[in-house]
Short mmCIF file of C-alpha atoms in Angstrom, two decimals:
data_model
loop_
_atom_site.label_atom_id
_atom_site.label_comp_id
_atom_site.label_asym_id
_atom_site.label_seq_id
_atom_site.Cartn_x
_atom_site.Cartn_y
_atom_site.Cartn_z
CA MET Q 164 -12.48 58.00 9.78
CA THR Q 165 -12.58 57.39 6.27
CA HIS Q 166 -11.36 54.48 4.70
CA ALA Q 167 -8.58 55.99 2.54
CA THR Q 168 -7.42 57.87 5.78
CA LYS Q 169 -7.39 54.76 7.35
CA ALA Q 170 -4.59 53.29 4.91
CA ILE Q 171 -2.53 56.04 4.72
CA TYR Q 172 -2.49 56.52 8.66
CA LYS Q 173 -1.34 52.89 8.84
CA LEU Q 174 1.38 53.92 6.66
CA PHE Q 175 2.45 57.09 8.74
CA LEU Q 176 2.13 55.26 11.89
CA SER Q 177 4.51 52.41 10.77
CA ASP Q 178 6.78 54.75 9.05
CA TYR Q 179 7.54 56.59 12.39
CA VAL Q 180 8.49 53.16 13.74
CA LYS Q 181 11.01 52.62 11.28
CA VAL Q 182 12.67 55.90 10.89
CA SER Q 183 12.59 56.89 14.80
CA LYS Q 184 15.91 56.83 16.22
CA VAL Q 185 14.85 56.75 19.90
CA SER Q 186 15.85 53.42 21.78
CA VAL Q 187 12.99 50.76 21.99
CA GLU Q 188 11.98 51.56 25.71
CA ASP Q 189 11.51 55.07 24.45
CA MET Q 190 9.13 54.35 21.70
CA LEU Q 191 5.56 55.59 21.92
CA TYR Q 192 4.35 52.77 20.14
CA ASP Q 193 5.81 49.41 17.99
CA GLU Q 194 4.04 47.53 14.91
CA LEU Q 195 2.31 45.31 17.30
CA ASP Q 196 0.70 48.27 18.99
CA ILE Q 197 -0.32 49.53 15.29
CA LEU Q 198 -1.88 46.42 14.49
CA ARG Q 199 -3.80 46.44 17.93
CA PHE Q 200 -5.22 50.13 17.04
CA MET Q 201 -6.01 49.71 13.72
CA ASP Q 202 -8.20 47.06 14.34
CA LYS Q 203 -10.24 49.58 16.88
CA ILE Q 204 -10.70 52.10 13.97
CA GLU Q 205 -14.29 52.12 12.64
CA VAL Q 206 -14.40 53.82 8.97
CA ILE Q 207 -17.20 55.46 7.54
CA ASP Q 208 -18.22 56.24 3.90
CA PHE Q 209 -18.66 59.51 2.54
CA HIS Q 210 -22.50 60.56 2.97
CA GLN Q 211 -23.08 57.95 5.34
CA THR Q 212 -25.06 58.19 8.51
CA LEU Q 213 -24.13 56.53 11.74
CA GLU Q 214 -25.68 56.76 14.94
CA VAL Q 215 -24.23 56.02 18.33
CA ASN Q 216 -26.36 56.69 21.58
CA GLY Q 217 -28.65 59.05 19.97
CA ILE Q 218 -25.74 61.19 18.30
CA ARG Q 219 -26.08 61.12 14.32
CA PHE Q 220 -23.25 61.96 12.24
CA TRP Q 221 -22.30 61.95 8.83
CA CYS Q 222 -19.42 63.31 6.35
CA TYR Q 223 -18.95 65.26 3.47
CA THR Q 224 -15.85 65.09 1.19
CA ALA Q 225 -13.36 68.03 1.79
CA GLY Q 226 -11.16 68.20 -0.80
CA HIS Q 227 -7.65 69.43 0.15
CA VAL Q 228 -5.99 65.52 0.77
CA LEU Q 229 -6.98 62.26 0.03
CA GLY Q 230 -9.56 60.92 2.58
CA ALA Q 231 -10.13 64.21 4.14
CA ALA Q 232 -13.58 64.58 5.58
CA LYS Q 233 -15.95 67.08 6.97
CA PHE Q 234 -18.01 65.72 9.83
CA MET Q 235 -21.52 67.17 10.45
CA VAL Q 236 -22.76 66.02 14.18
CA ASP Q 237 -26.45 66.46 15.00
CA ILE Q 238 -27.24 66.18 19.08
CA ALA Q 239 -30.49 66.66 19.97
CA GLY Q 240 -31.56 68.61 16.56
CA VAL Q 241 -28.27 70.90 16.95
CA ARG Q 242 -25.90 70.33 14.24
CA VAL Q 243 -22.31 71.07 14.53
CA LEU Q 244 -19.71 70.99 11.25
CA TYR Q 245 -16.41 69.69 12.27
CA THR Q 246 -13.67 69.95 9.70
CA GLY Q 247 -9.98 70.45 9.47
CA ASP Q 248 -8.50 72.19 6.28
CA TYR Q 249 -10.77 72.01 3.25
CA SER Q 250 -10.94 72.85 -0.43
CA ARG Q 251 -13.53 74.79 -2.43
CA LYS Q 252 -11.42 74.85 -5.59
CA GLU Q 253 -10.71 71.24 -7.43
CA ASP Q 254 -6.68 70.71 -7.54
CA ARG Q 255 -4.96 68.76 -10.35
CA HIS Q 256 -6.19 65.48 -8.81
CA LEU Q 257 -8.75 65.75 -6.44
CA ARG Q 258 -12.51 66.98 -6.28
CA ALA Q 259 -13.51 69.99 -4.44
CA ALA Q 260 -15.30 69.81 -1.17
CA ASP Q 261 -18.76 69.23 -0.91
CA ILE Q 262 -21.26 72.21 -0.91
CA LEU Q 263 -23.50 71.48 2.42
CA GLN Q 264 -27.23 70.99 2.11
CA PHE Q 265 -27.81 73.30 5.09
CA SER Q 266 -26.05 75.36 7.25
CA PRO Q 267 -24.51 74.04 10.50
CA ASP Q 268 -25.64 76.00 14.03
CA ILE Q 269 -22.09 75.40 15.17
CA CYS Q 270 -18.97 75.47 13.00
CA ILE Q 271 -15.43 74.28 14.42
CA ILE Q 272 -12.73 74.50 11.71
CA GLU Q 273 -9.01 74.18 11.27
CA SER Q 274 -7.57 78.14 11.40
CA THR Q 275 -4.00 77.48 10.48
CA TYR Q 276 -4.15 80.01 7.35
CA GLY Q 277 -7.30 81.92 8.74
CA VAL Q 278 -5.91 84.91 8.23
CA GLN Q 279 -4.20 84.48 5.40
CA LEU Q 280 -5.18 85.31 1.55
CA HIS Q 281 -4.13 82.59 -0.51
CA GLN Q 282 -3.24 83.48 -4.39
CA PRO Q 283 -5.13 81.78 -7.09
CA ARG Q 284 -3.23 78.48 -8.19
CA ASN Q 285 -2.64 79.82 -11.54
CA VAL Q 286 -0.81 82.83 -10.15
CA ARG Q 287 1.41 80.35 -7.99
CA GLU Q 288 1.98 78.05 -10.46
CA LYS Q 289 2.99 80.95 -13.00
CA ARG Q 290 5.44 81.67 -10.03
CA PHE Q 291 7.04 78.15 -10.11
CA THR Q 292 7.30 78.23 -13.85
CA ASP Q 293 8.87 81.49 -13.71
CA VAL Q 294 11.75 79.66 -11.36
CA ILE Q 295 11.95 76.93 -13.60
CA HIS Q 296 12.77 79.36 -16.38
CA SER Q 297 15.35 81.29 -14.04
CA THR Q 298 16.69 78.12 -13.04
CA ILE Q 299 17.18 77.04 -16.46
CA SER Q 300 18.77 80.05 -17.86
CA GLN Q 301 21.75 79.87 -15.29
CA GLY Q 302 22.27 76.01 -16.41
CA GLY Q 303 20.17 74.72 -13.59
CA CYS Q 304 17.49 71.75 -12.92
CA VAL Q 305 13.73 72.23 -12.65
CA LEU Q 306 10.53 70.12 -11.72
CA ILE Q 307 8.16 70.11 -14.60
CA PRO Q 308 4.55 69.66 -14.43
CA ASP Q 309 3.29 67.17 -17.18
CA GLU Q 310 1.58 69.44 -19.49
CA TYR Q 311 4.36 71.90 -19.42
CA TRP Q 312 6.89 69.22 -19.95
CA SER Q 313 5.45 67.88 -22.87
CA ASN Q 314 5.54 71.59 -24.37
CA HIS Q 315 9.28 71.75 -23.51
CA PRO Q 316 11.28 69.11 -25.00
CA GLU Q 317 14.69 70.96 -24.50
CA LEU Q 318 14.11 69.91 -20.78
CA HIS Q 319 13.75 66.14 -21.11
CA ASN Q 320 17.30 65.32 -20.64
CA ILE Q 321 17.42 66.98 -16.97
CA PRO Q 322 17.01 63.82 -14.42
CA ILE Q 323 14.30 64.21 -11.84
CA TYR Q 324 14.37 62.25 -8.63
CA TYR Q 325 11.75 61.24 -5.91
CA ALA Q 326 13.13 60.36 -2.45
CA SER Q 327 10.18 59.44 -0.05
CA PRO Q 328 9.77 55.69 0.37
CA LEU Q 329 6.61 56.66 2.69
CA ALA Q 330 5.41 58.60 -0.43
CA LYS Q 331 5.77 55.66 -2.97
CA ARG Q 332 3.69 53.64 -0.44
CA CYS Q 333 0.97 56.41 -0.47
CA MET Q 334 0.83 56.11 -4.41
CA ALA Q 335 -0.87 52.84 -4.11
CA VAL Q 336 -3.51 53.96 -2.01
CA TYR Q 337 -4.23 56.95 -4.55
CA GLN Q 338 -4.33 54.26 -7.41
CA THR Q 339 -6.93 52.12 -4.86
CA TYR Q 340 -8.98 54.98 -3.99
CA ILE Q 341 -9.01 56.30 -7.91
CA ASN Q 342 -12.79 56.97 -7.63
CA SER Q 343 -11.91 59.92 -5.14
CA MET Q 344 -10.01 61.63 -7.83
CA ASN Q 345 -11.43 64.37 -10.01
CA GLU Q 346 -12.99 63.63 -13.55
CA ARG Q 347 -9.94 64.42 -15.66
CA ILE Q 348 -7.94 61.90 -13.57
CA CYS Q 349 -10.77 59.29 -13.28
CA ASN Q 350 -11.11 59.18 -17.10
CA GLN Q 351 -7.41 59.34 -17.62
CA PHE Q 352 -7.30 56.17 -15.47
CA ALA Q 353 -9.28 54.33 -17.76
CA ASN Q 354 -6.67 54.41 -20.41
CA SER Q 355 -3.08 54.81 -18.44
CA ASN Q 356 -2.09 55.16 -14.75
CA PRO Q 357 -1.69 59.04 -13.99
CA PHE Q 358 0.21 58.28 -10.87
CA ASP Q 359 2.98 56.47 -13.19
CA PHE Q 360 5.32 59.07 -13.15
CA LYS Q 361 7.43 58.29 -16.54
CA HIS Q 362 9.52 61.29 -16.21
CA ILE Q 363 10.81 60.63 -12.37
CA SER Q 364 12.99 58.36 -11.07
CA THR Q 365 13.12 56.62 -7.58
CA LEU Q 366 16.13 57.60 -5.17
CA LYS Q 367 16.65 55.18 -2.16
CA SER Q 368 19.24 56.84 -0.55
CA ILE Q 369 22.12 59.51 -0.95
CA GLU Q 370 24.73 56.62 -1.64
CA ASN Q 371 22.73 55.99 -5.10
CA PHE Q 372 22.46 59.62 -6.24
CA ASN Q 373 25.02 60.45 -8.55
CA ASP Q 374 25.38 64.28 -7.90
CA VAL Q 375 26.79 65.32 -11.16
CA GLY Q 376 25.35 68.11 -13.24
CA PRO Q 377 21.87 69.31 -13.16
CA SER Q 378 19.04 67.55 -11.42
CA VAL Q 379 16.01 67.97 -9.32
CA VAL Q 380 15.42 65.97 -6.20
CA MET Q 381 11.95 65.61 -4.27
CA ALA Q 382 12.74 64.23 -0.99
CA SER Q 383 11.19 64.15 2.49
CA PRO Q 384 10.79 65.22 5.43
CA ASN Q 385 9.63 68.58 4.18
CA GLY Q 386 10.73 70.29 7.29
CA LEU Q 387 14.43 69.36 6.42
CA GLN Q 388 14.94 68.26 10.13
CA SER Q 389 16.89 64.82 9.23
CA GLY Q 390 16.86 62.41 6.32
CA LEU Q 391 17.69 62.91 2.60
CA SER Q 392 16.50 66.00 2.16
CA ARG Q 393 18.37 67.57 5.13
CA GLN Q 394 21.63 65.51 3.88
CA LEU Q 395 21.04 67.27 0.52
CA PHE Q 396 20.41 70.52 1.92
CA GLU Q 397 23.46 70.41 3.61
CA THR Q 398 25.55 69.55 0.58
CA TRP Q 399 24.29 72.43 -1.52
CA CYS Q 400 23.20 74.97 0.81
CA SER Q 401 26.61 77.01 0.38
CA ASP Q 402 26.57 77.05 -3.44
CA LYS Q 403 24.53 80.51 -4.61
CA LYS Q 404 23.89 78.51 -8.09
CA ASN Q 405 21.64 75.93 -6.12
CA ALA Q 406 18.14 75.94 -4.88
CA CYS Q 407 15.60 74.74 -2.32
CA VAL Q 408 11.75 75.45 -3.04
CA ILE Q 409 9.69 74.78 -0.09
CA PRO Q 410 6.15 74.22 -1.55
CA GLY Q 411 3.93 73.92 1.43
CA TYR Q 412 3.42 74.39 5.32
CA VAL Q 413 6.15 73.92 7.39
CA VAL Q 414 6.44 73.74 11.24
CA GLU Q 415 7.73 76.54 13.61
CA GLY Q 416 11.35 75.11 14.80
CA THR Q 417 12.31 73.49 11.59
CA LEU Q 418 14.97 74.16 9.47
CA ALA Q 419 12.53 74.68 6.26
CA LYS Q 420 10.83 77.25 8.35
CA THR Q 421 14.20 79.17 9.68
CA ILE Q 422 15.45 79.57 6.08
CA ILE Q 423 12.23 80.99 4.56
CA ASN Q 424 13.96 84.34 6.16
CA GLU Q 425 17.26 83.56 4.69
CA PRO Q 426 19.58 83.96 7.34
CA LYS Q 427 22.90 84.21 6.51
CA GLU Q 428 24.03 80.64 7.86
CA VAL Q 429 22.45 77.50 9.33
CA THR Q 430 23.53 75.05 11.75
CA LEU Q 431 24.46 71.77 10.18
CA MET Q 432 23.75 68.44 12.23
CA ASN Q 433 27.25 68.19 13.05
CA GLY Q 434 26.79 71.28 15.15
CA LEU Q 435 28.77 73.18 12.64
CA THR Q 436 27.49 76.22 10.82
CA ALA Q 437 27.30 76.69 7.30
CA PRO Q 438 26.46 80.08 4.82
CA LEU Q 439 23.80 80.06 3.24
CA ASN Q 440 24.01 80.88 -0.15
CA MET Q 441 21.59 78.77 -2.03
CA GLN Q 442 18.23 80.53 -3.64
CA VAL Q 443 15.22 79.75 -1.20
CA HIS Q 444 11.67 80.25 -2.61
CA TYR Q 445 8.52 79.38 -0.71
CA ILE Q 446 5.48 78.62 -3.12
CA SER Q 447 3.04 77.04 -1.38
CA PHE Q 448 1.79 73.71 -3.04
CA SER Q 449 0.66 70.65 -1.33
CA LEU Q 450 3.83 68.72 -2.27
CA MET Q 451 7.03 67.28 -0.68
CA GLN Q 452 10.27 69.62 -0.21
CA ILE Q 453 11.67 70.29 -3.41
CA LEU Q 454 15.37 70.64 -3.86
CA HIS Q 455 16.97 72.15 -7.01
CA ARG Q 456 20.72 71.57 -7.70
CA GLN Q 457 21.84 73.92 -10.53
CA VAL Q 458 24.69 73.40 -12.61
CA CYS Q 459 28.05 75.01 -11.60
CA SER Q 460 29.50 77.19 -14.41
#
């Protein structure tokens, strides 16, 4: 795997150990297992060619997420391209996927969205900002991209919180591999840290959250199955002036997937049911779960 993938992978594995609620006997692995496992991982640089038992392989940048790679495998002259998600469009921080120098004989590819047509990013961002204005008009709260924020000083007093210790640790990896970012981010990094979000405060737990007035909370996990995102959802879901924006792919069987279809009620963690009166918006971005809490009139 690539260097950046290995760094993030270790954080994800360690996070499982920290948040898992199963008994020690039922744990799939512990921290010691992770250390032994990480020592066995061999990393590869983009465009570096390696050979194992006569099989040659190298990888290309896939875009999509930091560290993502498309692997070309050459077996006796037959070239197989193996890749997960990739993006040929440069996003707000990552480069676009590399264009291959030649066509593979066989292509094995991720197909989660294989039959779906995505809206252009500018269309999705406009939908997002339209939700922002709709929320503001009702005395609500919003998440603002930097460029939008600077042009709307009337929004500067709305608090924004970031509630994901794992994502915070991953930010250090992004800063380490800044050369993997697009040209705009690399140029910005020469003068300031683009991953220092000056308008966003860290929220460690719901006990540290002053749930009064308008606010925006970006919380994990994105499936709303547990943790802070689930706690906030259960607190806010019955009020029609609150809103939940689901900004990316969610797994079947999770609460986030369920509420996209806007059922009349949801089952809480204690087994009771509650009416789902809050607004639910599905706007696909590669972000965490975003919860908007609007002001009660």
